[in-house]
PDB file of C-alpha atoms in Angstrom:
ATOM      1  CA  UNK A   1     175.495 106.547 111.487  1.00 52.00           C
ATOM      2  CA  UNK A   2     175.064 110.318 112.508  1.00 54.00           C
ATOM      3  CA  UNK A   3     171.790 110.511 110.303  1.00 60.00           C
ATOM      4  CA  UNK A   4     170.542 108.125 112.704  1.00 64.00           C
ATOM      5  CA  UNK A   5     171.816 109.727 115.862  1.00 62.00           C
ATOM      6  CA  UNK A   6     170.424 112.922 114.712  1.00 67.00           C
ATOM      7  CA  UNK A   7     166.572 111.444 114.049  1.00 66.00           C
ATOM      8  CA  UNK A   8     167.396 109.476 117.347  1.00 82.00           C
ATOM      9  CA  UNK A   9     167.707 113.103 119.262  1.00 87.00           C
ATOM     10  CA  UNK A  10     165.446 114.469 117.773  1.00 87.00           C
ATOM     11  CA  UNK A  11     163.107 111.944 118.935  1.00 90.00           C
ATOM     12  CA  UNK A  12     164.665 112.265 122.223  1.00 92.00           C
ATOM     13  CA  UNK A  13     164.218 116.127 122.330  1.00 93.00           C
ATOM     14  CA  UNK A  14     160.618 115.760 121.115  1.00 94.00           C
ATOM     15  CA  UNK A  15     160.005 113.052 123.603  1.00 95.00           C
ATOM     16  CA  UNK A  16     161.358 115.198 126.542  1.00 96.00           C
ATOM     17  CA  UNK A  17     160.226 118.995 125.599  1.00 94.00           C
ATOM     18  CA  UNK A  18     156.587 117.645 125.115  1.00 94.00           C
ATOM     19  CA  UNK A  19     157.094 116.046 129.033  1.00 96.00           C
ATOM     20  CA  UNK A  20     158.316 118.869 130.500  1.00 95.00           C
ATOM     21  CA  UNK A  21     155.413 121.537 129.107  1.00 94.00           C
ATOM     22  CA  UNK A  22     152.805 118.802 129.634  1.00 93.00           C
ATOM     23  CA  UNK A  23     154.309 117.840 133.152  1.00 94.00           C
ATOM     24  CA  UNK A  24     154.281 121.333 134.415  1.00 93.00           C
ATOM     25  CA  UNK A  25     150.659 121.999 133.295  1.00 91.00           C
ATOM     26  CA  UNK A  26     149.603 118.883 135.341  1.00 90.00           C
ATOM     27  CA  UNK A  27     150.945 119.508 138.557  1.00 90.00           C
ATOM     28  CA  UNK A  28     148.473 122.996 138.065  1.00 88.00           C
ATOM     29  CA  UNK A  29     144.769 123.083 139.940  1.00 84.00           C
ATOM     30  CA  UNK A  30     142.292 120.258 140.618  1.00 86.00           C
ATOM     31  CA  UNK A  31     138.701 119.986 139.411  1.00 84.00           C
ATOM     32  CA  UNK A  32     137.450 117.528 141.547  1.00 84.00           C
ATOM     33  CA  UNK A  33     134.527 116.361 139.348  1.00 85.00           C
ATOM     34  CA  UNK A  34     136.474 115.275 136.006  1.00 85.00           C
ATOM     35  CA  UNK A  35     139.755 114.136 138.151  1.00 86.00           C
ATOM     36  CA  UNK A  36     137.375 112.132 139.918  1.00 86.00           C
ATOM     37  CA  UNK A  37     135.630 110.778 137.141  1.00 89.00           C
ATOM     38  CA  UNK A  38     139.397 109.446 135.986  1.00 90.00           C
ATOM     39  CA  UNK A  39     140.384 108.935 139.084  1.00 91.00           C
ATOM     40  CA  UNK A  40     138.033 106.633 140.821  1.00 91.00           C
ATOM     41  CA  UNK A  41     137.568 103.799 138.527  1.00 92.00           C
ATOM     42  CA  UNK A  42     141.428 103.268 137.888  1.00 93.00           C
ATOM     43  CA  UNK A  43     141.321 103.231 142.004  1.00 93.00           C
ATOM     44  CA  UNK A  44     138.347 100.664 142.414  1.00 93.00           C
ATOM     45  CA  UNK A  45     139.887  98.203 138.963  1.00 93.00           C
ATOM     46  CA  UNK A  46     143.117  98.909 140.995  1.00 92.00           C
ATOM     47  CA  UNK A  47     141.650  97.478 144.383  1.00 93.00           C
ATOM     48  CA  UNK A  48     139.724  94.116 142.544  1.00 91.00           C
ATOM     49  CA  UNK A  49     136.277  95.739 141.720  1.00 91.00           C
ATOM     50  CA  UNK A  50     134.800  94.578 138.298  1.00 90.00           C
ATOM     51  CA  UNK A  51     134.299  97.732 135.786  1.00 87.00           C
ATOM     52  CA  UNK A  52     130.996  97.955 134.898  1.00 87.00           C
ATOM     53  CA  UNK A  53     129.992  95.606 137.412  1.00 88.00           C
ATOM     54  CA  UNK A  54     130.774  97.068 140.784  1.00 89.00           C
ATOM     55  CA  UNK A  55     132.722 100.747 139.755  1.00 88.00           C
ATOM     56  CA  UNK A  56     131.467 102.934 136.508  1.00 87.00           C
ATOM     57  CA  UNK A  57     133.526 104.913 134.205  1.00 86.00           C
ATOM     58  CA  UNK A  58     132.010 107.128 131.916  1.00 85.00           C
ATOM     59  CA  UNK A  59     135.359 107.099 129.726  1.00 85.00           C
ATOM     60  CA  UNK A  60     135.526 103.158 128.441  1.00 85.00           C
ATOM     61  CA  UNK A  61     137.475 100.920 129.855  1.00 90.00           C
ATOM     62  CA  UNK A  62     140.934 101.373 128.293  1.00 92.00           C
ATOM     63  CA  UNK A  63     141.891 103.802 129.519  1.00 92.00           C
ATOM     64  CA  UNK A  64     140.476 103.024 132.914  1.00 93.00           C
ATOM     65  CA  UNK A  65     143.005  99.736 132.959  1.00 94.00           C
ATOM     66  CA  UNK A  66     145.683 102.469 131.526  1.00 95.00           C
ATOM     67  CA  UNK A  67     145.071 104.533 134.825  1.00 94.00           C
ATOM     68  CA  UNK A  68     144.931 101.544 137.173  1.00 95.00           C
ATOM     69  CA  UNK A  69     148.219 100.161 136.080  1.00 96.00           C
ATOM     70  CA  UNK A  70     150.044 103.134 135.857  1.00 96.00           C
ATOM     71  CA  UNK A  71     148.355 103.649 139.937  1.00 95.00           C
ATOM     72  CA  UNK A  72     149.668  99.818 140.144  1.00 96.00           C
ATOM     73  CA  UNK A  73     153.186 100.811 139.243  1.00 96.00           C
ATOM     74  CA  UNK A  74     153.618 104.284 140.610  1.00 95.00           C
ATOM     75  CA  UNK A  75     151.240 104.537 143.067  1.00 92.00           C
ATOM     76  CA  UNK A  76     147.597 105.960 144.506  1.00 94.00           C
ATOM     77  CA  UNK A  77     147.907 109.630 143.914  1.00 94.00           C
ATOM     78  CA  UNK A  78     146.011 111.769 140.897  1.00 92.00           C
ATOM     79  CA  UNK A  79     149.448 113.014 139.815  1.00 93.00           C
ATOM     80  CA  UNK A  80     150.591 109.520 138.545  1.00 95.00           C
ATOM     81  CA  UNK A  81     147.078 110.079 136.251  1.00 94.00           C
ATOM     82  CA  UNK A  82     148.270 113.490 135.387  1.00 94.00           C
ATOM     83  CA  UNK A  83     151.621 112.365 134.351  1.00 95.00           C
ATOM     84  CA  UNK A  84     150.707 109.226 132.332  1.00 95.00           C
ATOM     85  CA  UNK A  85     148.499 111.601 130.554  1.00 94.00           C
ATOM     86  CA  UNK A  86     151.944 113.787 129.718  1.00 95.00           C
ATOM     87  CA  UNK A  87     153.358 110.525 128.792  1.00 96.00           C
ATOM     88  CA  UNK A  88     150.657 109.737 126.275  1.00 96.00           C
ATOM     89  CA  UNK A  89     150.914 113.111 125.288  1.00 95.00           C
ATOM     90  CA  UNK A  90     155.005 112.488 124.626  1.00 96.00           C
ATOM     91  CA  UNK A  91     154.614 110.161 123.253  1.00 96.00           C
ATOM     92  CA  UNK A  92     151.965 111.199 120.498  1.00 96.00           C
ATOM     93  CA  UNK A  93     154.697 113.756 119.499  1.00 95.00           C
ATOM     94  CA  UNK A  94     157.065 111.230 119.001  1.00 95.00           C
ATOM     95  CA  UNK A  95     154.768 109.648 116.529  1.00 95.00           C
ATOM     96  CA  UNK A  96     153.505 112.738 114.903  1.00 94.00           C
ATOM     97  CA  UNK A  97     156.889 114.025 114.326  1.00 94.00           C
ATOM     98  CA  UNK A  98     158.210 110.236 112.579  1.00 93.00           C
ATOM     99  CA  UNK A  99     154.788 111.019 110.613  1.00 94.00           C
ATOM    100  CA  UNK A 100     155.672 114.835 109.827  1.00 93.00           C
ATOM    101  CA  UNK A 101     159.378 113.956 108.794  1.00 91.00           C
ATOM    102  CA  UNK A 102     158.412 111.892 105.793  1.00 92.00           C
ATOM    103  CA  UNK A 103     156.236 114.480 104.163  1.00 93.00           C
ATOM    104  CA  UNK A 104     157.716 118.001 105.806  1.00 91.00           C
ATOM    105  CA  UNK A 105     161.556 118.950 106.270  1.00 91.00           C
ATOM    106  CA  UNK A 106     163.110 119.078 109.714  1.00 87.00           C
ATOM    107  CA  UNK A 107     162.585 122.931 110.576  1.00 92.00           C
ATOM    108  CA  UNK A 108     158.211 122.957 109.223  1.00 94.00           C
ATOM    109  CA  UNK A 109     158.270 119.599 111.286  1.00 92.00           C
ATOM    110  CA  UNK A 110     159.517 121.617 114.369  1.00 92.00           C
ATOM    111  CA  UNK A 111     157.020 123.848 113.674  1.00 94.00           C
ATOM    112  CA  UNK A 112     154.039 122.020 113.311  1.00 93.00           C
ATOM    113  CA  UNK A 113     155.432 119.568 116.278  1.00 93.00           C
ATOM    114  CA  UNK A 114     155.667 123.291 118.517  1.00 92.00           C
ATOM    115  CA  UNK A 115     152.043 124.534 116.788  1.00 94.00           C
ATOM    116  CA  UNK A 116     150.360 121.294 117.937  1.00 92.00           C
ATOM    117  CA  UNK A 117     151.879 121.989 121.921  1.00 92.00           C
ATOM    118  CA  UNK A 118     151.014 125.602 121.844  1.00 91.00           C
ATOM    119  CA  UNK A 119     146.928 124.415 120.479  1.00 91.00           C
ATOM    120  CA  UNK A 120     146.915 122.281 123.560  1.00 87.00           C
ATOM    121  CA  UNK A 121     143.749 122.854 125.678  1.00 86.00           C
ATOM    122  CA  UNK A 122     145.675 122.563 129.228  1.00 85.00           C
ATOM    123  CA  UNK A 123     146.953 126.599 128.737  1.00 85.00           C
ATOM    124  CA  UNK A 124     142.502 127.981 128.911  1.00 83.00           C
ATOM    125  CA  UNK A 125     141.965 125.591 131.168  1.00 86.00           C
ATOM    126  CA  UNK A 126     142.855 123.165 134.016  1.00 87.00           C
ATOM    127  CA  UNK A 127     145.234 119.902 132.460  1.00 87.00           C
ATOM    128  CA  UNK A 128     142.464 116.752 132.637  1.00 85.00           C
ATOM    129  CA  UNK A 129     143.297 113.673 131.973  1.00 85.00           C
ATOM    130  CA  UNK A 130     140.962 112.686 129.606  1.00 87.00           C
ATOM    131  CA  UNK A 131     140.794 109.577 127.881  1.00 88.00           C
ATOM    132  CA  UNK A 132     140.696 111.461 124.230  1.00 89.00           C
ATOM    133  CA  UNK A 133     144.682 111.514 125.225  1.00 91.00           C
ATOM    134  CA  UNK A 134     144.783 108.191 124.966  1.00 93.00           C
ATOM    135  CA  UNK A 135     142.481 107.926 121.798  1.00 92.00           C
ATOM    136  CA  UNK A 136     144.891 110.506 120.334  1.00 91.00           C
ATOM    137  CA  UNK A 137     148.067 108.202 121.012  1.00 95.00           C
ATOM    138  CA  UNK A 138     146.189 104.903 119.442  1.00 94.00           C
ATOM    139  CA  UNK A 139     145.431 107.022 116.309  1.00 94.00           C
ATOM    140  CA  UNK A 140     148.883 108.543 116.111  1.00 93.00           C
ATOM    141  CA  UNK A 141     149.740 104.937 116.090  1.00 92.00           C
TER     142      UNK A 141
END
């Protein structure tokens, strides 16, 4: 019973630190031309267009319908993007760390969990919400 509660917060705390860096970083700056690029097509599937009949996405269309439900739910504003993005990127840590834990011990899976954050491109740059977050979740899977 406390083995379990102890993966279960771990889980938890990798679930939550992962959010709260990620969350921070996308609340940061705007470039208009690749939040746009997100941005737009969730808005027009959101509104009844037909993707790749009336609204383009250069990005696929999964994780266009991703956006426009998330807009659905929470929404018309870029930051509901930005923060499923930090979801999806939460959520790959929970994964890679239930990966990590059968083949590392509990302190190198910290480590690598805290190595993989601090490689994270949002620190050089502006946080996008690209759709390679979403690719990176589905593979994690």
């Amino acid at each position: 019973m406390l083995i379990k509660l102890k993966n279960n917060f771990n889980l938890i705390f990798i679930f939550f630190f992962v959010f709260f860096i990620t969350s921070f970083f996308s609340k940061l700056g705007v470039d208009s031309h690749h939040d746009g690029a997100v941005f737009k097509p969730a808005l027009d599937v959101l509104e009844g267009k037909i993707l790749f009949r009336e609204t383009f996405t250069y990005y696929g269309a999964l994780a266009t319908y991703i956006n426009a439900f998330s807009l659905f739910l929470f929404g018309k504003y870029l930051l509901v993007i930005r923060l499923t993005a930090a979801f999806f990127y939460s959520l790959t840590a929970v994964f890679l760390w239930l990966i990590y834990k059968k083949f590392l011990n509990r302190k190198l899976t910290y480590l690598s969990i805290g190595l993989w954050v601090l490689l994270a491109p949002y620190y050089a740059q502006i946080f996008l919400p690209w759709p390679s977050i979403y690719s990176t979740f589905f593979l994690t899977l």
